[in-house]
Amino acid sequence: LLQNAEHPRPDIAVVYLNRVTDAQEEKGRNAFIESYRRYRPALAHQFYVVNKGFAPEHLPIQYELFSEFAPRFIQVTDEGYDLTAYQTAAAFIEEPVVLFLNTYSEPLHEGWLEKLHDAFRSPGVGLAELAKPRDVHQSIGPTGFMIETERFRRLAASPQLTGQGEAHRFEEGLASLTRMVEAEKLTTTVVWKSAFSLLQN
């Protein structure tokens, strides 16, 4: 399909992981929707919603909840972990840069996507994470991370997530992904949420 010359395809995909199996996750989803509505980025991007583990009869309400944002929907099973869903979703993403956001992500300020993208575009950066300062000392994965789509597909294809241990080694703090990026002579930048008040979880 030809793109409208006045509305070229954006370079950034913002991918939200929509997983609701309990009241806490439902609260997280609702908070994300409200905040994304309030602080919808001015920076051009394509919004995706990954519906993880929903039965077919429960999908229409998810479509309705997100409809105002004109997203592209991707359905995945509830097998595996967040990374498993990101791996599946990456095959459908057309934009060259992707931001993955977990279920509890919540934008808090205007310009949150712009600030993260600016950090990602710094010379030599291959991965930009949204994290809390305590992530340095505790095994808590980041709220989200931005990376080139093709690089993520290639690097995330390596882990065989046959158990919780393998997923944790790749996901917690994205330590393994960080090492893979650094092995390509690139650096990782961390956008602290306390410093920028971009997202919370």
Short mmCIF file of C-alpha atoms in Angstrom, two decimals:
data_model
loop_
_atom_site.label_atom_id
_atom_site.label_comp_id
_atom_site.label_asym_id
_atom_site.label_seq_id
_atom_site.Cartn_x
_atom_site.Cartn_y
_atom_site.Cartn_z
CA LEU A 1 0.00 0.00 0.00
CA LEU A 2 1.21 3.50 -0.80
CA GLN A 3 1.59 5.86 2.14
CA ASN A 4 -0.14 9.24 2.02
CA ALA A 5 2.58 11.79 1.30
CA GLU A 6 1.12 14.10 3.96
CA HIS A 7 1.11 11.30 6.55
CA PRO A 8 4.22 9.20 6.05
CA ARG A 9 4.68 6.08 8.12
CA PRO A 10 6.21 6.99 11.50
CA ASP A 11 9.59 5.64 12.52
CA ILE A 12 8.55 4.66 16.05
CA ALA A 13 6.31 1.87 17.30
CA VAL A 14 4.94 2.18 20.84
CA VAL A 15 3.89 -1.29 21.97
CA TYR A 16 1.75 -1.70 25.09
CA LEU A 17 1.46 -5.14 26.69
CA ASN A 18 -2.19 -5.58 27.68
CA ARG A 19 -2.37 -8.49 30.11
CA VAL A 20 -5.28 -8.54 32.55
CA THR A 21 -5.62 -11.63 34.71
CA ASP A 22 -6.37 -9.96 38.05
CA ALA A 23 -7.58 -6.69 39.58
CA GLN A 24 -4.06 -5.28 39.87
CA GLU A 25 -3.35 -5.72 36.17
CA GLU A 26 -6.75 -4.28 35.30
CA LYS A 27 -5.92 -1.24 37.42
CA GLY A 28 -2.60 -0.92 35.60
CA ARG A 29 -4.27 -1.09 32.19
CA ASN A 30 -6.88 1.52 33.11
CA ALA A 31 -4.20 3.83 34.49
CA PHE A 32 -2.21 3.50 31.28
CA ILE A 33 -5.22 4.31 29.10
CA GLU A 34 -6.06 7.40 31.13
CA SER A 35 -2.48 8.66 31.17
CA TYR A 36 -1.84 7.91 27.50
CA ARG A 37 -4.99 9.87 26.70
CA ARG A 38 -3.87 12.78 28.86
CA TYR A 39 -0.24 12.80 27.71
CA ARG A 40 -0.59 11.45 24.21
CA PRO A 41 2.75 12.05 22.47
CA ALA A 42 3.02 14.70 19.78
CA LEU A 43 5.93 12.75 18.30
CA ALA A 44 4.69 10.68 15.37
CA HIS A 45 4.40 6.99 16.24
CA GLN A 46 2.32 3.91 15.55
CA PHE A 47 0.56 2.57 18.63
CA TYR A 48 0.24 -1.19 19.10
CA VAL A 49 -1.64 -3.14 21.76
CA VAL A 50 -0.54 -6.70 22.45
CA ASN A 51 -3.51 -8.55 23.95
CA LYS A 52 -1.92 -11.34 25.96
CA GLY A 53 -4.00 -14.35 26.95
CA PHE A 54 -7.52 -13.10 26.21
CA ALA A 55 -10.22 -15.54 25.14
CA PRO A 56 -11.80 -14.58 21.78
CA GLU A 57 -15.06 -13.57 23.44
CA HIS A 58 -13.21 -11.10 25.65
CA LEU A 59 -11.37 -9.31 22.87
CA PRO A 60 -14.16 -6.95 21.69
CA ILE A 61 -14.11 -5.04 24.99
CA GLN A 62 -10.32 -4.63 24.66
CA TYR A 63 -10.76 -3.26 21.14
CA GLU A 64 -13.31 -0.79 22.48
CA LEU A 65 -11.15 0.34 25.41
CA PHE A 66 -8.27 1.32 23.11
CA SER A 67 -10.26 2.32 20.00
CA GLU A 68 -9.78 6.08 20.38
CA PHE A 69 -6.03 5.64 19.84
CA ALA A 70 -6.45 3.79 16.53
CA PRO A 71 -3.98 1.06 17.49
CA ARG A 72 -2.91 -2.03 15.66
CA PHE A 73 -3.80 -5.09 17.73
CA ILE A 74 -1.70 -8.21 18.11
CA GLN A 75 -3.12 -11.26 19.88
CA VAL A 76 -0.79 -13.66 21.71
CA THR A 77 -1.38 -16.54 24.09
CA ASP A 78 -0.66 -16.26 27.80
CA GLU A 79 2.19 -18.72 27.54
CA GLY A 80 5.63 -17.49 28.50
CA TYR A 81 6.63 -14.11 29.86
CA ASP A 82 6.60 -10.46 28.81
CA LEU A 83 9.59 -11.13 26.60
CA THR A 84 7.72 -13.97 24.89
CA ALA A 85 4.95 -11.55 23.94
CA TYR A 86 7.48 -8.97 22.75
CA GLN A 87 9.21 -11.59 20.60
CA THR A 88 5.91 -12.49 18.93
CA ALA A 89 4.85 -8.87 18.49
CA ALA A 90 8.17 -7.87 16.92
CA ALA A 91 7.38 -9.96 13.86
CA PHE A 92 4.43 -7.67 13.08
CA ILE A 93 6.08 -4.31 13.73
CA GLU A 94 6.94 -2.33 10.60
CA GLU A 95 8.57 0.71 12.20
CA PRO A 96 12.38 0.74 12.54
CA VAL A 97 12.39 1.73 16.25
CA VAL A 98 10.23 0.13 18.93
CA LEU A 99 9.35 1.04 22.50
CA PHE A 100 8.01 -1.87 24.54
CA LEU A 101 5.92 -0.90 27.60
CA ASN A 102 4.73 -3.38 30.20
CA THR A 103 1.23 -3.60 31.66
CA TYR A 104 1.97 -1.23 34.55
CA SER A 105 3.50 1.58 32.50
CA GLU A 106 1.92 4.97 33.11
CA PRO A 107 3.01 8.19 31.36
CA LEU A 108 3.06 11.10 33.80
CA HIS A 109 4.21 14.13 31.80
CA GLU A 110 3.96 15.80 28.43
CA GLY A 111 6.87 14.90 26.18
CA TRP A 112 7.66 11.54 27.79
CA LEU A 113 8.14 9.80 24.44
CA GLU A 114 10.15 12.68 23.03
CA LYS A 115 12.55 12.64 26.01
CA LEU A 116 13.09 8.91 25.75
CA HIS A 117 13.59 9.09 21.99
CA ASP A 118 16.07 11.94 22.36
CA ALA A 119 18.07 9.80 24.79
CA PHE A 120 17.93 6.85 22.40
CA ARG A 121 19.17 8.97 19.49
CA SER A 122 22.30 10.02 21.35
CA PRO A 123 25.47 8.95 19.49
CA GLY A 124 26.43 5.34 20.12
CA VAL A 125 23.27 4.38 22.05
CA GLY A 126 21.68 1.06 21.15
CA LEU A 127 19.20 0.63 24.02
CA ALA A 128 17.26 3.12 26.17
CA GLU A 129 15.54 1.86 29.30
CA LEU A 130 12.89 3.38 31.54
CA ALA A 131 13.82 2.34 35.06
CA LYS A 132 13.77 3.21 38.74
CA PRO A 133 16.99 4.10 40.57
CA ARG A 134 16.54 1.05 42.80
CA ASP A 135 16.83 -1.15 39.70
CA VAL A 136 20.59 -0.81 40.14
CA HIS A 137 20.43 -2.65 43.45
CA GLN A 138 17.43 -4.92 43.03
CA SER A 139 16.33 -7.41 40.40
CA ILE A 140 13.48 -5.41 38.96
CA GLY A 141 13.01 -5.21 35.24
CA PRO A 142 12.49 -1.85 33.55
CA THR A 143 9.04 -0.51 32.81
CA GLY A 144 9.97 -0.24 29.16
CA PHE A 145 12.80 -0.07 26.70
CA MET A 146 13.47 1.39 23.26
CA ILE A 147 15.59 -0.38 20.66
CA GLU A 148 15.88 -0.75 16.89
CA THR A 149 13.23 -3.26 15.85
CA GLU A 150 15.52 -5.38 13.72
CA ARG A 151 18.19 -5.47 16.43
CA PHE A 152 15.62 -6.66 18.97
CA ARG A 153 14.38 -9.38 16.60
CA ARG A 154 17.91 -10.61 16.11
CA LEU A 155 19.04 -10.46 19.73
CA ALA A 156 15.81 -11.75 21.25
CA ALA A 157 15.79 -14.73 18.91
CA SER A 158 18.68 -16.28 20.85
CA PRO A 159 17.15 -17.03 24.28
CA GLN A 160 15.17 -20.25 24.45
CA LEU A 161 12.66 -19.38 27.15
CA THR A 162 11.93 -22.91 28.31
CA GLY A 163 11.68 -21.93 31.97
CA GLN A 164 11.44 -19.06 34.41
CA GLY A 165 15.20 -18.98 34.95
CA GLU A 166 15.97 -18.33 31.27
CA ALA A 167 13.38 -15.55 31.11
CA HIS A 168 14.68 -13.90 34.26
CA ARG A 169 18.24 -13.92 33.01
CA PHE A 170 17.14 -12.09 29.89
CA GLU A 171 14.43 -9.87 31.40
CA GLU A 172 15.57 -8.79 34.84
CA GLY A 173 17.20 -5.45 34.28
CA LEU A 174 17.60 -6.61 30.68
CA ALA A 175 21.14 -7.52 31.74
CA SER A 176 21.60 -10.09 29.01
CA LEU A 177 20.15 -7.82 26.33
CA THR A 178 22.36 -5.03 27.59
CA ARG A 179 25.45 -7.21 27.19
CA MET A 180 24.38 -8.18 23.68
CA VAL A 181 23.95 -4.53 22.73
CA GLU A 182 27.29 -3.61 24.26
CA ALA A 183 28.93 -6.47 22.36
CA GLU A 184 27.94 -4.58 19.22
CA LYS A 185 29.96 -1.58 20.44
CA LEU A 186 26.86 0.32 21.50
CA THR A 187 25.85 1.66 24.90
CA THR A 188 22.73 1.52 27.05
CA THR A 189 21.21 4.67 28.49
CA VAL A 190 18.83 4.61 31.44
CA VAL A 191 16.15 7.26 31.78
CA TRP A 192 15.47 7.35 35.51
CA LYS A 193 11.82 7.77 36.30
CA SER A 194 12.58 9.74 39.46
CA ALA A 195 14.58 12.24 37.43
CA PHE A 196 12.15 12.66 34.55
CA SER A 197 8.87 11.43 36.07
CA LEU A 198 8.09 9.76 32.79
CA LEU A 199 6.46 6.51 33.83
CA GLN A 200 5.56 4.65 36.96
CA ASN A 201 4.52 1.08 37.72
#
